[in-house]
Coordinates of C-alpha atoms and ligand atoms in Angstrom, one line a residue:
X1 CA 163.9 82.0 111.2
X2 CA 163.8 80.5 107.7
X3 CA 160.9 78.6 106.4
X4 CA 161.1 75.0 105.3
X5 CA 158.6 72.9 103.3
X6 CA 158.5 69.3 102.0
X7 CA 156.0 67.4 99.8
X8 CA 155.6 63.8 98.7
X9 CA 152.6 62.8 96.6
X10 CA 151.1 63.1 93.2
X11 CA 150.8 66.8 92.7
X12 CA 153.2 68.9 90.7
X13 CA 155.9 69.2 93.3
X14 CA 157.3 72.7 92.2
X15 CA 153.9 74.3 92.7
X16 CA 153.2 72.7 96.0
X17 CA 156.6 73.8 97.3
X18 CA 156.2 77.4 95.9
X19 CA 152.7 77.8 97.4
X20 CA 154.1 76.6 100.8
X21 CA 157.2 78.9 100.6
X22 CA 155.0 81.9 99.7
X23 CA 153.1 81.4 103.0
X24 CA 156.4 81.0 104.9
X25 CA 158.1 83.9 103.2
X26 CA 157.5 86.1 106.3
X27 CA 160.1 83.9 108.2
X28 CA 162.9 85.0 105.8
X29 CA 163.1 86.3 102.3
X30 CA 166.8 86.9 101.3
X31 CA 167.0 83.8 99.1
X32 CA 165.1 80.7 98.4
X33 CA 165.4 77.3 96.7
X34 CA 163.9 74.0 96.1
X35 CA 165.2 70.4 95.4
X36 CA 163.2 67.6 93.9
X37 CA 163.8 64.1 92.7
X38 CA 162.5 63.5 89.2
X39 CA 162.9 60.0 87.6
X40 CA 165.4 59.1 90.2
X41 CA 167.6 62.2 89.8
X42 CA 168.0 65.1 92.2
X43 CA 167.8 68.7 90.8
X44 CA 168.2 71.9 92.7
X45 CA 167.1 75.4 91.9
X46 CA 168.2 78.4 94.2
X47 CA 167.9 82.1 93.8
X48 CA 169.0 85.1 95.7
X49 CA 166.3 87.7 96.6
X50 CA 162.6 87.3 97.2
X51 CA 160.6 84.3 96.2
X52 CA 159.6 85.9 93.0
X53 CA 163.1 85.3 91.6
X54 CA 162.8 81.5 92.2
X55 CA 159.2 81.5 90.9
X56 CA 160.4 83.3 87.7
X57 CA 163.2 80.8 87.2
X58 CA 161.1 77.7 87.8
X59 CA 158.6 79.0 85.3
X60 CA 161.1 78.7 82.6
X61 CA 162.8 75.4 83.8
X62 CA 160.6 73.5 86.3
X63 CA 162.2 70.7 88.2
X64 CA 159.1 68.4 88.4
X65 CA 158.8 65.1 90.2
X66 CA 156.6 64.0 93.1
X67 CA 158.9 64.5 96.0
X68 CA 160.7 67.7 97.0
X69 CA 161.9 70.2 99.7
X70 CA 162.1 73.9 99.8
X71 CA 163.5 76.7 101.9
X72 CA 163.2 80.5 102.3
X73 CA 166.1 82.0 104.1
X74 CA 167.0 84.5 106.7
X75 CA 170.7 84.6 106.7
X76 CA 172.7 83.7 109.9
X77 CA 175.9 82.2 108.6
X78 CA 177.0 83.5 105.3
X79 CA 175.6 86.5 103.3
X80 CA 172.4 86.2 101.3
X81 CA 173.6 84.7 98.0
X82 CA 172.7 81.8 95.6
X83 CA 175.5 79.6 96.9
X84 CA 174.4 80.1 100.5
X85 CA 170.8 79.6 99.8
X86 CA 169.2 76.2 100.7
X87 CA 168.9 73.3 99.8
X88 CA 172.4 72.2 100.4
X89 CA 173.8 69.0 99.0
X90 CA 176.4 66.4 99.6
X91 CA 179.6 66.0 97.5
X92 CA 177.9 63.6 95.0
X93 CA 174.9 65.9 94.8
X94 CA 172.7 62.8 95.5
X95 CA 170.9 64.1 98.6
X96 CA 169.6 67.6 99.6
X97 CA 168.9 69.2 103.0
X98 CA 166.9 72.3 104.1
X99 CA 167.5 73.5 107.6
X100 CA 166.0 76.1 110.0
X101 CA 168.1 76.9 113.1
X102 CA 171.8 77.2 113.9
X103 CA 174.4 74.5 114.1
X104 CA 176.7 75.7 116.8
X105 CA 179.6 73.1 116.3
X106 CA 179.6 73.5 112.5
X107 CA 183.1 74.7 112.4
X108 CA 184.6 71.7 114.1
X109 CA 182.4 69.3 112.0
X110 CA 183.4 71.2 108.8
X111 CA 187.1 70.9 109.6
X112 CA 186.7 67.2 110.2
X113 CA 184.7 66.6 107.0
X114 CA 187.1 68.7 104.9
X115 CA 190.0 66.6 106.3
X116 CA 188.1 63.5 105.0
X117 CA 187.9 65.0 101.6
X118 CA 184.4 66.6 101.5
X119 CA 184.1 69.7 99.4
X120 CA 182.1 72.6 100.7
X121 CA 180.5 75.2 98.4
X122 CA 178.9 77.6 100.9
X123 CA 179.7 79.6 104.0
X124 CA 176.7 78.2 105.8
X125 CA 176.5 76.1 109.0
X126 CA 173.9 74.0 107.3
X127 CA 176.2 72.5 104.7
X128 CA 177.8 70.2 107.2
X129 CA 174.5 68.3 107.5
X130 CA 174.3 66.7 104.0
X131 CA 178.1 66.0 104.2
X132 CA 177.7 64.3 107.6
X133 CA 174.6 62.3 106.2
X134 CA 176.7 61.3 103.2
X135 CA 179.3 59.8 105.6
X136 CA 176.7 57.4 107.0
X137 CA 174.6 56.8 104.0
X138 CA 175.7 53.1 103.8
X139 CA 173.5 52.5 106.8
X140 CA 170.4 53.8 104.9
X141 CA 169.0 57.3 104.9
X142 CA 167.0 57.2 108.1
X143 CA 169.9 55.9 110.2
X144 CA 172.3 58.2 108.4
X145 CA 170.2 61.2 109.4
X146 CA 169.9 59.8 112.9
X147 CA 173.7 59.5 113.2
X148 CA 174.3 62.9 111.7
X149 CA 171.9 64.7 114.1
X150 CA 173.5 62.9 116.9
X151 CA 176.7 64.8 116.2
X152 CA 175.1 68.2 115.8
X153 CA 174.9 70.7 118.6
X154 CA 172.4 73.6 118.3
X155 CA 168.9 74.0 117.0
X156 CA 167.5 72.5 113.9
X157 CA 164.5 71.5 111.9
X158 CA 165.7 69.6 108.8
X159 CA 164.2 67.9 105.8
X160 CA 166.3 65.5 103.8
X161 CA 165.7 63.8 100.5
X162 CA 168.0 61.4 98.6
X163 CA 168.1 59.7 95.2
X164 CA 168.9 56.5 97.0
X165 CA 165.6 56.3 98.7
X166 CA 163.6 58.6 96.6
X167 CA 160.2 57.8 98.0
X168 CA 160.7 59.4 101.4
X169 CA 161.4 62.7 103.2
X170 CA 163.3 62.4 106.5
X171 CA 162.5 65.1 109.0
X172 CA 164.4 65.8 112.3
X173 CA 163.8 68.4 115.0
X174 CA 165.5 70.0 117.9
X175 CA 164.6 73.5 119.0
X176 CA 163.1 74.8 115.7
X177 CA 159.5 74.1 114.9
X178 CA 158.2 71.7 112.3
X179 CA 154.8 70.2 111.5
X180 CA 153.6 67.4 109.3
X181 CA 150.4 67.9 107.3
X182 CA 148.5 64.7 106.6
X183 CA 146.8 64.2 103.2
X184 CA 145.3 61.3 101.2
X185 CA 148.1 59.7 99.3
X186 CA 150.2 62.7 99.9
X187 CA 152.0 64.3 102.9
X188 CA 153.5 67.7 103.7
X189 CA 156.1 69.2 105.9
X190 CA 156.4 72.8 106.9
X191 CA 157.8 75.2 109.5
X192 CA 154.3 76.2 110.4
X193 CA 150.7 75.3 109.7
X194 CA 149.9 78.1 107.4
X195 CA 152.0 76.5 104.6
X196 CA 150.0 73.3 104.6
X197 CA 146.5 74.9 105.0
X198 CA 145.6 74.9 101.2
X199 CA 145.9 71.1 101.4
X200 CA 145.0 69.8 104.8
X201 CA 144.0 70.8 108.3
X202 CA 145.2 67.5 109.9
X203 CA 148.6 67.9 111.4
X204 CA 151.2 66.1 113.5
X205 CA 153.6 68.2 115.6
X206 CA 157.1 66.9 115.8
X207 CA 158.8 67.2 119.2
X208 CA 162.5 67.8 119.9
X209 CA 164.6 64.6 119.6
X210 CA 162.3 63.1 117.0
X211 CA 162.8 61.8 113.5
X212 CA 159.9 61.3 111.1
X213 CA 160.0 59.1 107.9
X214 CA 157.4 60.4 105.5
X215 CA 156.2 58.7 102.3
X216 CA 153.2 59.3 100.1
X217 CA 151.1 57.0 102.3
X218 CA 152.7 56.8 105.7
X219 CA 154.2 58.9 108.4
X220 CA 156.2 57.2 111.1
X221 CA 157.7 59.2 114.0
X222 CA 160.6 57.7 116.0
X223 CA 162.8 59.0 118.8
X224 CA 166.6 59.2 118.4
X225 CA 167.0 55.7 119.6
X226 CA 164.8 54.4 116.8
X227 CA 161.7 53.5 118.9
X228 CA 158.4 54.3 117.2
X229 CA 156.5 57.2 119.0
X230 CA 152.7 57.1 118.7
X231 CA 151.2 60.6 118.0
X232 CA 147.6 61.5 117.5
X233 CA 146.9 63.9 114.6
X234 CA 145.3 67.2 115.4
X235 CA 142.8 69.1 113.4
X236 CA 143.4 72.9 113.1
X237 CA 140.5 75.3 112.9
X238 CA 142.4 78.0 110.9
X239 CA 141.3 78.3 107.3
X240 CA 143.2 79.2 104.2
X241 CA 141.2 82.4 103.7
X242 CA 142.4 83.6 107.2
X243 CA 145.7 84.4 105.5
X244 CA 144.5 86.2 102.5
X245 CA 145.4 89.9 101.8
X246 CA 142.0 90.6 100.3
X247 CA 141.7 94.0 98.7
X248 CA 144.6 95.5 100.8
X249 CA 147.9 96.4 99.3
X250 CA 149.8 95.1 102.3
X251 CA 149.0 92.7 105.1
X252 CA 150.2 95.4 107.5
X253 CA 147.4 97.7 106.6
X254 CA 144.8 94.9 106.6
X255 CA 146.0 93.9 110.1
X256 CA 145.9 97.5 111.3
X257 CA 142.3 97.8 110.1
X258 CA 141.3 94.5 111.6
X259 CA 142.0 95.8 115.1
X260 CA 138.5 97.1 116.0
X261 CA 136.7 93.9 115.1
X262 CA 139.4 91.8 116.7
X263 CA 139.2 93.6 120.0
X264 CA 135.4 93.3 120.0
X265 CA 135.8 89.6 119.3
X266 CA 138.2 89.2 122.2
X267 CA 136.0 91.0 124.6
X268 CA 133.0 89.0 123.6
X269 CA 134.8 85.7 124.2
X270 CA 136.4 86.8 127.4
X271 CA 133.3 88.2 129.2
X272 CA 130.6 85.7 130.3
X273 CA 127.8 87.1 132.4
X274 CA 129.9 90.1 133.4
X275 CA 132.8 88.0 134.6
X276 CA 136.2 87.7 132.9
X277 CA 137.0 84.1 131.9
X278 CA 140.2 82.5 130.7
X279 CA 139.1 79.0 129.8
X280 CA 142.6 77.8 128.6
X281 CA 144.6 79.4 131.4
X282 CA 145.1 76.1 133.3
X283 CA 146.2 77.9 136.5
X284 CA 143.9 77.8 139.5
X285 CA 142.6 80.8 141.3
X286 CA 144.1 79.3 144.5
X287 CA 147.5 79.5 142.9
X288 CA 147.1 82.9 141.3
X289 CA 145.9 84.4 144.6
X290 CA 149.3 83.4 146.1
X291 CA 151.3 85.2 143.5
X292 CA 153.3 88.0 145.0
X293 CA 155.6 88.9 142.1
X294 CA 155.3 88.8 138.3
X295 CA 158.1 88.6 135.9
X296 CA 157.3 89.5 132.3
X297 CA 159.7 88.6 129.6
X298 CA 159.3 89.1 125.8
X299 CA 160.9 90.6 122.8
X300 CA 160.2 93.5 120.5
X301 CA 156.6 94.6 120.3
X302 CA 155.6 91.9 122.7
X303 CA 158.0 93.4 125.3
X304 CA 156.3 96.8 124.8
X305 CA 153.0 95.2 125.6
X306 CA 154.6 93.8 128.7
X307 CA 155.7 97.2 129.7
X308 CA 152.2 98.6 129.4
X309 CA 150.9 95.6 131.4
X310 CA 153.2 96.4 134.3
X311 CA 151.1 99.6 135.0
X312 CA 147.9 97.6 135.1
X313 CA 149.1 94.7 137.1
X314 CA 150.7 96.9 139.8
X315 CA 147.8 99.3 139.9
X316 CA 144.8 96.8 139.8
X317 CA 146.3 93.7 141.2
X318 CA 148.9 95.2 143.5
X319 CA 151.5 92.7 142.4
X320 CA 155.0 93.8 142.0
X321 CA 155.9 93.4 138.3
X322 CA 159.2 93.3 136.5
X323 CA 159.6 93.5 132.7
X324 CA 162.7 92.3 130.9
X325 CA 163.6 91.7 127.3
X326 CA 164.0 87.8 127.0
X327 CA 167.6 88.0 125.5
X328 CA 168.7 89.7 128.8
X329 CA 166.4 87.8 131.2
X330 CA 167.7 84.4 130.1
X331 CA 171.3 85.2 131.0
X332 CA 170.9 87.2 134.1
X333 CA 170.2 84.3 136.5
X334 CA 166.9 85.7 137.7
X335 CA 165.9 85.2 141.4
X336 CA 163.3 82.6 141.8
X337 CA 160.8 82.8 144.6
X338 CA 158.0 80.3 145.0
X339 CA 155.4 83.0 144.7
X340 CA 156.6 84.3 141.3
X341 CA 154.6 83.9 138.1
X342 CA 156.2 84.4 134.8
X343 CA 154.3 86.0 131.9
X344 CA 155.9 85.2 128.6
X345 CA 154.4 87.2 125.8
X346 CA 154.9 86.2 122.2
X347 CA 152.9 86.6 119.0
X348 CA 154.5 83.7 117.2
X349 CA 155.1 81.5 120.2
X350 CA 158.5 80.5 118.6
X351 CA 160.8 83.3 119.6
X352 CA 164.0 81.5 120.6
X353 CA 164.9 84.1 123.4
X354 CA 161.5 84.0 125.0
X355 CA 161.5 80.2 124.8
X356 CA 164.9 80.1 126.5
X357 CA 163.5 82.6 129.2
X358 CA 160.6 80.2 129.8
X359 CA 163.0 77.2 130.2
X360 CA 165.1 79.3 132.6
X361 CA 162.1 80.1 134.6
X362 CA 160.8 76.5 134.6
X363 CA 164.3 75.2 135.7
X364 CA 163.7 77.3 138.8
X365 CA 160.2 76.1 139.3
X366 CA 158.6 79.3 138.4
X367 CA 155.2 78.8 136.8
X368 CA 154.8 80.2 133.3
X369 CA 151.7 81.7 131.8
X370 CA 152.1 82.5 128.1
X371 CA 150.3 85.2 126.3
X372 CA 150.5 83.8 122.8
X373 CA 148.8 84.1 119.4
X374 CA 149.8 80.8 117.8
X375 CA 148.1 78.2 119.9
X376 CA 150.2 75.2 118.9
X377 CA 153.4 76.9 119.1
X378 CA 156.4 75.7 121.1
X379 CA 156.0 78.4 123.7
X380 CA 152.2 77.6 124.1
X381 CA 153.1 73.9 124.5
X382 CA 155.9 74.4 127.0
X383 CA 154.0 76.8 129.3
X384 CA 152.0 75.8 132.4
X385 CA 149.1 77.9 131.2
X386 CA 148.2 80.0 128.2
X387 CA 146.1 83.0 127.4
X388 CA 145.5 83.0 123.6
X389 CA 145.3 86.6 122.3
X390 CA 143.1 85.4 119.5
X391 CA 144.5 87.8 116.9
X392 CA 144.3 85.4 114.0
X393 CA 147.3 85.0 111.7
X394 CA 149.6 88.0 111.6
X395 CA 151.6 88.1 108.4
X396 CA 153.1 91.5 108.2
X397 CA 156.5 91.4 109.8
X398 CA 155.8 94.6 111.7
X399 CA 153.4 93.5 114.5
X400 CA 150.3 95.6 114.8
X401 CA 147.1 93.7 115.6
X402 CA 149.0 91.3 117.9
X403 CA 150.1 94.3 120.0
X404 CA 146.5 95.5 120.7
X405 CA 145.3 92.0 121.2
X406 CA 148.1 91.4 123.7
X407 CA 147.1 94.7 125.5
X408 CA 143.5 93.6 125.7
X409 CA 144.4 90.1 127.0
X410 CA 146.8 91.6 129.6
X411 CA 144.3 94.3 130.6
X412 CA 141.6 91.7 131.3
X413 CA 144.2 89.5 133.1
X414 CA 145.2 92.4 135.4
X415 CA 141.5 93.0 136.2
X416 CA 140.9 89.3 136.8
X417 CA 143.8 89.3 139.3
X418 CA 142.5 92.5 140.9
X419 CA 139.2 90.9 141.5
X420 CA 140.9 87.8 142.9
X421 CA 143.0 89.8 145.3
X422 CA 140.2 92.2 146.2
X423 CA 142.4 95.1 145.2
X424 CA 139.9 96.7 142.8
X425 CA 136.1 97.1 143.7
X426 CA 133.5 95.3 141.6
X427 CA 131.9 98.5 140.4
X428 CA 135.2 99.9 139.2
X429 CA 135.8 96.7 137.3
X430 CA 132.5 97.1 135.6
X431 CA 133.3 100.7 134.7
X432 CA 136.6 99.7 133.3
X433 CA 135.0 96.9 131.2
X434 CA 132.5 99.4 129.9
X435 CA 135.5 101.6 128.8
X436 CA 137.1 98.7 127.1
X437 CA 133.9 97.8 125.2
X438 CA 134.0 101.4 123.8
X439 CA 137.4 100.9 122.2
X440 CA 136.4 99.1 118.9
X441 CA 134.0 101.9 118.1
X442 CA 136.6 104.6 118.8
X443 CA 139.3 102.9 116.6
X444 CA 136.7 102.3 113.8
X445 CA 136.0 106.0 113.9
X446 CA 139.7 106.9 113.7
X447 CA 140.4 104.6 110.9
X448 CA 137.7 106.2 108.7
X449 CA 139.7 109.4 108.4
X450 CA 143.5 109.0 108.3
X451 CA 144.0 112.4 106.7
X452 CA 146.1 114.0 109.5
X453 CA 148.4 110.9 109.6
X454 CA 148.8 110.9 105.9
X455 CA 149.5 114.7 105.9
X456 CA 152.4 114.1 108.4
X457 CA 153.7 111.2 106.4
X458 CA 153.8 113.4 103.3
X459 CA 155.5 116.2 105.2
X460 CA 158.2 114.2 107.1
X461 CA 158.8 111.0 105.0
X462 CA 162.2 112.4 103.9
X463 CA 163.6 113.0 107.4
X464 CA 166.7 111.1 108.6
X465 CA 165.7 110.9 112.3
X466 CA 162.5 110.7 114.3
X467 CA 162.1 110.9 118.1
X468 CA 159.0 109.5 119.9
X469 CA 158.2 110.7 123.4
X470 CA 155.5 109.5 125.9
X471 CA 155.0 109.3 129.7
X472 CA 153.6 106.8 132.1
X473 CA 151.4 104.2 130.4
X474 CA 152.1 105.8 127.0
X475 CA 155.9 105.6 127.3
X476 CA 155.9 102.0 125.9
X477 CA 154.0 103.3 122.9
X478 CA 156.8 105.8 122.3
X479 CA 159.1 102.7 121.9
X480 CA 156.5 101.0 119.8
X481 CA 156.0 103.9 117.5
X482 CA 159.8 104.2 117.0
X483 CA 160.1 100.5 116.4
X484 CA 157.4 100.5 113.8
X485 CA 158.9 103.3 111.9
X486 CA 162.4 102.1 111.9
X487 CA 161.6 98.5 111.0
X488 CA 159.6 99.3 107.8
X489 CA 160.9 102.7 106.6
X490 CA 164.6 102.3 107.7
X491 CA 164.5 105.8 109.2
X492 CA 166.4 106.0 112.4
X493 CA 164.0 106.5 115.2
X494 CA 164.2 106.4 119.0
X495 CA 161.6 106.3 121.8
X496 CA 162.1 108.0 125.0
X497 CA 160.2 108.6 128.3
X498 CA 159.5 112.3 127.9
X499 CA 160.6 113.2 131.4
X500 CA 164.0 111.7 130.9
X501 CA 164.6 113.5 127.6
X502 CA 166.1 116.6 129.2
X503 CA 168.8 114.4 130.7
X504 CA 170.8 114.2 127.5
X505 CA 168.8 113.3 124.4
X506 CA 167.3 116.8 124.1
X507 CA 170.6 117.7 122.6
X508 CA 169.3 116.0 119.4
X509 CA 166.5 118.6 118.8
X510 CA 167.0 120.6 115.7
X511 CA 164.6 122.3 113.2
X512 CA 164.4 119.2 111.0
X513 CA 163.9 116.3 113.4
X514 CA 160.2 115.4 113.9
X515 CA 159.4 114.7 117.6
X516 CA 156.3 112.6 117.9
X517 CA 154.7 113.5 121.3
X518 CA 152.0 111.1 122.7
X519 CA 149.9 113.4 124.9
X520 CA 146.5 112.1 125.6
X521 CA 144.5 113.7 128.5
X522 CA 145.7 111.6 131.5
X523 CA 147.1 112.2 134.9
X524 CA 150.6 113.1 133.4
X525 CA 149.1 115.4 130.8
X526 CA 150.4 118.7 132.5
X527 CA 153.9 117.1 132.7
X528 CA 153.7 116.1 129.0
X529 CA 152.7 119.6 128.0
X530 CA 155.8 121.0 129.8
X531 CA 158.0 118.4 127.9
X532 CA 156.5 119.4 124.6
X533 CA 157.2 123.0 125.4
X534 CA 160.8 122.1 126.1
X535 CA 161.0 120.6 122.6
X536 CA 159.3 123.7 121.1
X537 CA 161.7 126.1 122.8
X538 CA 164.5 124.4 121.0
X539 CA 162.7 124.7 117.7
X540 CA 161.8 121.0 117.4
X541 CA 159.2 120.0 114.9
X542 CA 156.4 118.6 117.1
X543 CA 153.8 116.0 115.9
X544 CA 151.5 115.5 118.8
X545 CA 149.1 112.7 119.2
X546 CA 146.4 114.3 121.4
X547 CA 142.8 113.9 122.6
X548 CA 140.2 115.2 120.2
X549 CA 139.6 118.9 120.7
X550 CA 142.7 119.6 122.7
X551 CA 143.4 123.1 121.6
X552 CA 146.2 123.7 124.0
X553 CA 148.4 120.9 122.5
X554 CA 147.3 122.1 119.0
X555 CA 148.7 125.5 119.9
X556 CA 152.2 124.3 120.8
X557 CA 152.5 121.6 118.0
X558 CA 153.5 121.8 114.3
X559 CA 151.0 119.0 113.6
X560 CA 148.4 117.3 115.7
X561 CA 146.9 113.9 115.2
X562 CA 143.7 113.9 117.3
X563 CA 142.6 110.5 118.7
X564 CA 139.2 109.9 120.3
X565 CA 138.9 110.2 124.1
X566 CA 138.8 107.0 126.1
X567 CA 139.4 105.9 129.7
X568 CA 143.0 107.0 130.4
X569 CA 144.3 103.6 131.6
X570 CA 143.6 102.1 128.2
X571 CA 144.7 105.0 126.1
X572 CA 147.7 103.0 124.7
X573 CA 145.1 100.9 122.8
X574 CA 144.1 104.1 121.0
X575 CA 147.2 106.1 120.7
X576 CA 149.1 103.3 119.1
X577 CA 146.9 103.4 116.0
X578 CA 148.2 106.7 114.6
X579 CA 151.8 105.5 115.3
X580 CA 151.2 102.3 113.3
X581 CA 149.7 104.2 110.5
X582 CA 152.4 106.9 110.4
X583 CA 155.0 104.2 110.0
X584 CA 152.9 102.5 107.3
X585 CA 152.2 105.6 105.2
X586 CA 155.8 106.8 105.4
X587 CA 157.1 103.4 104.3
X588 CA 154.6 103.2 101.4
X589 CA 155.6 106.8 100.4
X590 CA 159.2 105.7 100.4
X591 CA 158.3 102.8 98.1
X592 CA 159.3 100.0 100.4
X593 CA 157.8 96.5 100.7
X594 CA 156.0 97.1 104.0
X595 CA 155.3 93.4 104.7
X596 CA 158.9 92.2 104.2
X597 CA 161.3 94.8 105.5
X598 CA 164.9 94.2 104.8
X599 CA 167.0 92.1 107.3
X600 CA 164.0 91.0 109.3
X601 CA 161.8 88.0 109.6
X602 CA 158.5 87.5 111.4
X603 CA 159.6 85.0 114.0
X604 CA 163.1 85.0 115.3
X605 CA 163.8 81.4 116.1
X606 CA 167.5 81.8 116.5
X607 CA 169.4 83.4 119.3
Ligands
M6R1 O1 156.6 86.5 118.0 P1 157.0 87.4 119.1 O2 156.0 88.3 119.7 O3 157.8 86.6 120.1 O4 158.1 88.3 118.4 C1 158.9 89.3 119.1 C2 159.6 90.3 118.2 O5 160.5 89.6 117.4 C3 158.5 91.0 117.3 O6 157.7 91.7 118.1 C4 159.3 92.1 116.4 O7 159.9 93.0 117.2 C5 158.4 92.7 115.4 N1 159.0 92.8 114.1 C6 157.9 94.0 115.8 O8 157.1 94.6 114.9

């Protein structure tokens, strides 16, 4: 979490840092700050709240200069406040540090430094870093940073500037992402590529255990022992316009509406002459044909995509599949068998728990195939193979288009394995691909008229609780619908397998709690109808998501949101759309900042 930026060059540093922070705000937005060096003097400006607060303050009294660092925070240690906001400084206020990550041994370090006379101003773990560097500053800034990070345990990406060597930014990394953007007579640092895109597309990715010394004209990467590391710059294809909100009020709505075109694009690039291709996968068919077991590990929405994929992998490829949340998987000492493949699913490719799960798997010689959106992310780089989901930048904190893109990628992968294992006939694959190709048109049709969703939002936005029910392949969407609603509207919501509901949670039903029932026409439809009736018999308010023209469901529901008919195995790609929109319209009606929900950040790079 947290976004960090740095700049050295001839532009007005305040603006460069603010533009960068704006693009990183999705990583955290409870406070922000910048530090610059102007005519040899360090100045810091920090504000609690969204970046706008910092912006307003800097409009009045800019810091100026040609070198600076900035930070947008998602609190881990210490409440969101001005004093806990970064940058943090040493006792003399001559050097400043921004940090993304967690310093696990900060308490011991802090006690030691206080005993030596250092004065701390914040409750953060980060503040030990400038004080540690201050201790070693007599050795020069670079060596001081090297010595300081040598004592730190935990994850970090840090940028440091100092009045004493005011021409350089020192960057160090372990476990948290950081990239360097290369310009002409100027250089940039950022937690991710999007922040440097307005200026450059040439980047260097810093690896764990490395330190970079960045001046206006040079960038030198070294390891912790001080030896120079040679690294080739990479050019990224993403453009600045890719992260523009356009005419949409919120990124989330833009991203929801992008889904049909996105799915069409994925299908077009994955199908060549009727065959499914995964060019970047890097795992041979010979290896894949030996796989007897798949473990999927992921978090949040990506975990829900994994739960849907389990149905497809078992049904089409006949491979036993387990799905786990990464934060559990990483600590449960999973059994490793030679024929196990791990699928790690992550939009950002930086989620700390998922990354730890990958490392756990790799330590047991399990091969890891990652289903990622961000191609140059840590997860992508640490995996044996990748399937890029090709969703483009997802900025809204609530994941929407990444989910459907993950589903499409996983569906194609299951069919690919099915063909490899001869567990699904060729003509059936063709029929299934035809069904998939129809999805973009169906979603486009649904998006044109959102009236029934908006009506439900207007009717139920003031409720305290929501329940989401689904069965079979649509059960994960019940979890996803509940997650979307709770994260952006702060309404308590819970997702449940409809058949399990009677074993306790049905006690929650009353006349005011809306129960969203996902009931497309599929093999479990009759069972779902019975479950809906059980809710109705207890006077629950039923909002059904049902197949177009389903009068039976309409007759037993308070509200119906009809979705177009599609092949039943891929119905989650369709039924999720009204759930995303319901959450969106309720949050807008409640007046919330949909793209930046409270307490959250887009990528969770801490444990
Ligand atoms: O980047 P990842 O897919 O690894 O992120 C996983 C979760 O943190 C993420 O899906 C989160 O649950 C979203 N806010 C859901 O909308």
